[in-house]
Amino acid sequence: MASSMSLKLTCVVVFCMVVGAPLAQGAISCGQITSALAPCIAYLKGNGAGSAPPACCNGIRSLNSAAKTTPDRQAACSCIKSAATGISGINYSTAAGLPGKCGINIPYKISPSTDCKSIK
Ligand SMILES: *[C@@H]1O[C@H](CO)[C@@H](O)[C@H](O)[C@H]1NC(C)=O
């Protein structure tokens, strides 16, 4: 009993290392991405009226300059997608227009249907 428990725990730990490794090698972590985008959440739940919060634009700008390589952009994309699907009430029309509101050109759309593997 006890030994089968510890075997399971070892499997979980190894799984996390294998899955987490590609992200950890990138320039930015998923945690950095979600905290950079945290000031955007209230705005993303709205109808996109008014200007985007400056803290939110700064977060997007710093992520965009940090994620320069294809693997980094793909990792950032999957991270943003999984974070966004965990938050209810996000208006994806507002999300798609957000970088433009901030005057930032990002190479992919923030949408649940974005295929992160297609990002170059
Ligand atoms: C979502 O955003 C779009 C444009 O940004 C707006 O026209 C629409 O009313 C919003 N929908 C909701 C439910 O707020």
Short mmCIF file of C-alpha atoms and ligand atoms in Angstrom, two decimals:
data_model
loop_
_atom_site.label_atom_id
_atom_site.label_comp_id
_atom_site.label_asym_id
_atom_site.label_seq_id
_atom_site.Cartn_x
_atom_site.Cartn_y
_atom_site.Cartn_z
CA MET A 1 0.00 0.00 0.00
CA ALA A 2 2.59 2.51 1.13
CA SER A 3 4.96 1.57 -1.66
CA SER A 4 2.29 1.86 -4.34
CA MET A 5 1.48 5.32 -2.99
CA SER A 6 5.05 6.49 -3.31
CA LEU A 7 5.28 4.98 -6.77
CA LYS A 8 2.30 7.07 -7.84
CA LEU A 9 3.82 10.18 -6.33
CA THR A 10 7.06 9.56 -8.21
CA CYS A 11 5.12 9.23 -11.45
CA VAL A 12 3.39 12.53 -10.85
CA VAL A 13 6.66 14.30 -10.09
CA VAL A 14 8.37 12.90 -13.18
CA PHE A 15 5.37 13.82 -15.32
CA CYS A 16 5.50 17.40 -14.09
CA MET A 17 9.20 17.63 -14.84
CA VAL A 18 8.75 16.32 -18.37
CA VAL A 19 5.76 18.53 -19.12
CA GLY A 20 7.18 21.59 -17.36
CA ALA A 21 10.63 21.43 -18.92
CA PRO A 22 9.87 23.00 -22.33
CA LEU A 23 8.27 26.00 -20.62
CA ALA A 24 11.05 26.38 -18.08
CA GLN A 25 13.61 26.55 -20.88
CA GLY A 26 11.87 29.49 -22.50
CA ALA A 27 12.66 33.10 -21.74
CA ILE A 28 9.42 33.59 -19.85
CA SER A 29 7.41 31.39 -17.52
CA CYS A 30 3.69 30.85 -17.52
CA GLY A 31 3.52 32.53 -14.12
CA GLN A 32 5.18 35.66 -15.49
CA ILE A 33 2.73 35.71 -18.37
CA THR A 34 -0.39 35.40 -16.26
CA SER A 35 0.79 38.03 -13.78
CA ALA A 36 1.70 40.41 -16.63
CA LEU A 37 -1.80 40.00 -18.04
CA ALA A 38 -3.64 40.19 -14.71
CA PRO A 39 -4.36 43.95 -15.11
CA CYS A 40 -6.14 43.13 -18.40
CA ILE A 41 -8.75 40.76 -17.00
CA ALA A 42 -11.33 43.35 -15.89
CA TYR A 43 -11.03 45.09 -19.26
CA LEU A 44 -11.34 41.80 -21.16
CA LYS A 45 -14.68 41.09 -19.49
CA GLY A 46 -16.11 44.33 -20.83
CA ASN A 47 -17.27 45.47 -24.24
CA GLY A 48 -13.98 47.10 -25.20
CA ALA A 49 -15.27 50.64 -24.73
CA GLY A 50 -12.77 53.21 -23.53
CA SER A 51 -9.05 52.78 -23.49
CA ALA A 52 -7.22 49.74 -22.19
CA PRO A 53 -5.61 50.02 -18.74
CA PRO A 54 -1.99 51.25 -19.08
CA ALA A 55 -0.77 48.49 -16.73
CA CYS A 56 -2.36 45.94 -19.06
CA CYS A 57 -0.70 47.42 -22.16
CA ASN A 58 2.64 47.46 -20.38
CA GLY A 59 2.18 43.78 -19.55
CA ILE A 60 1.44 42.87 -23.17
CA ARG A 61 4.34 44.99 -24.39
CA SER A 62 6.83 43.32 -22.08
CA LEU A 63 5.57 39.83 -22.97
CA ASN A 64 5.76 40.61 -26.64
CA SER A 65 9.36 41.73 -26.36
CA ALA A 66 10.27 38.80 -24.09
CA ALA A 67 8.77 36.12 -26.38
CA LYS A 68 10.87 36.55 -29.49
CA THR A 69 11.48 32.99 -30.62
CA THR A 70 8.95 30.56 -32.06
CA PRO A 71 9.06 28.18 -29.07
CA ASP A 72 8.66 31.14 -26.71
CA ARG A 73 5.68 32.49 -28.63
CA GLN A 74 4.06 29.07 -28.77
CA ALA A 75 4.60 28.56 -25.06
CA ALA A 76 3.20 32.03 -24.32
CA CYS A 77 0.21 31.29 -26.56
CA SER A 78 -0.71 28.02 -24.83
CA CYS A 79 -0.22 29.66 -21.48
CA ILE A 80 -2.50 32.59 -22.36
CA LYS A 81 -5.08 30.23 -23.83
CA SER A 82 -5.24 28.00 -20.78
CA ALA A 83 -5.35 31.02 -18.47
CA ALA A 84 -8.12 32.64 -20.52
CA THR A 85 -10.29 29.52 -20.65
CA GLY A 86 -10.03 29.35 -16.84
CA ILE A 87 -11.59 32.81 -16.50
CA SER A 88 -15.29 33.04 -17.20
CA GLY A 89 -16.86 35.95 -18.99
CA ILE A 90 -13.96 36.98 -21.21
CA ASN A 91 -15.17 38.82 -24.29
CA TYR A 92 -12.94 37.49 -27.04
CA SER A 93 -13.86 40.32 -29.40
CA THR A 94 -12.46 42.69 -26.81
CA ALA A 95 -9.45 40.39 -26.37
CA ALA A 96 -8.76 40.34 -30.12
CA GLY A 97 -8.84 44.13 -30.24
CA LEU A 98 -6.77 44.68 -27.12
CA PRO A 99 -3.26 44.70 -28.61
CA GLY A 100 -4.44 47.22 -31.21
CA LYS A 101 -5.89 49.40 -28.45
CA CYS A 102 -2.50 49.39 -26.82
CA GLY A 103 -0.83 50.15 -30.15
CA ILE A 104 0.97 46.79 -30.09
CA ASN A 105 1.14 44.41 -33.00
CA ILE A 106 1.20 40.80 -31.79
CA PRO A 107 1.55 38.00 -34.33
CA TYR A 108 -1.40 35.95 -33.10
CA LYS A 109 -4.96 36.44 -31.93
CA ILE A 110 -5.95 35.85 -28.35
CA SER A 111 -8.76 33.40 -28.86
CA PRO A 112 -9.75 29.96 -27.60
CA SER A 113 -9.55 28.69 -31.18
CA THR A 114 -6.00 29.91 -31.83
CA ASP A 115 -3.77 27.01 -32.80
CA CYS A 116 -0.60 27.74 -30.86
CA LYS A 117 1.38 25.30 -33.01
CA SER A 118 0.67 27.42 -36.08
CA ILE A 119 2.48 30.40 -34.57
CA LYS A 120 5.85 31.09 -36.14
C1 LIG B 1 -17.81 42.18 -26.69
O1 LIG B 1 -17.00 43.13 -27.31
C2 LIG B 1 -17.52 43.66 -28.52
C3 LIG B 1 -16.48 44.58 -29.16
O2 LIG B 1 -15.39 44.83 -28.35
C4 LIG B 1 -18.82 44.40 -28.20
O3 LIG B 1 -19.37 44.92 -29.39
C5 LIG B 1 -19.79 43.43 -27.54
O4 LIG B 1 -20.95 44.14 -27.13
C6 LIG B 1 -19.15 42.78 -26.31
N1 LIG B 1 -20.05 41.76 -25.79
C7 LIG B 1 -20.36 41.74 -24.50
C8 LIG B 1 -21.23 40.58 -24.08
O5 LIG B 1 -20.00 42.58 -23.70
#
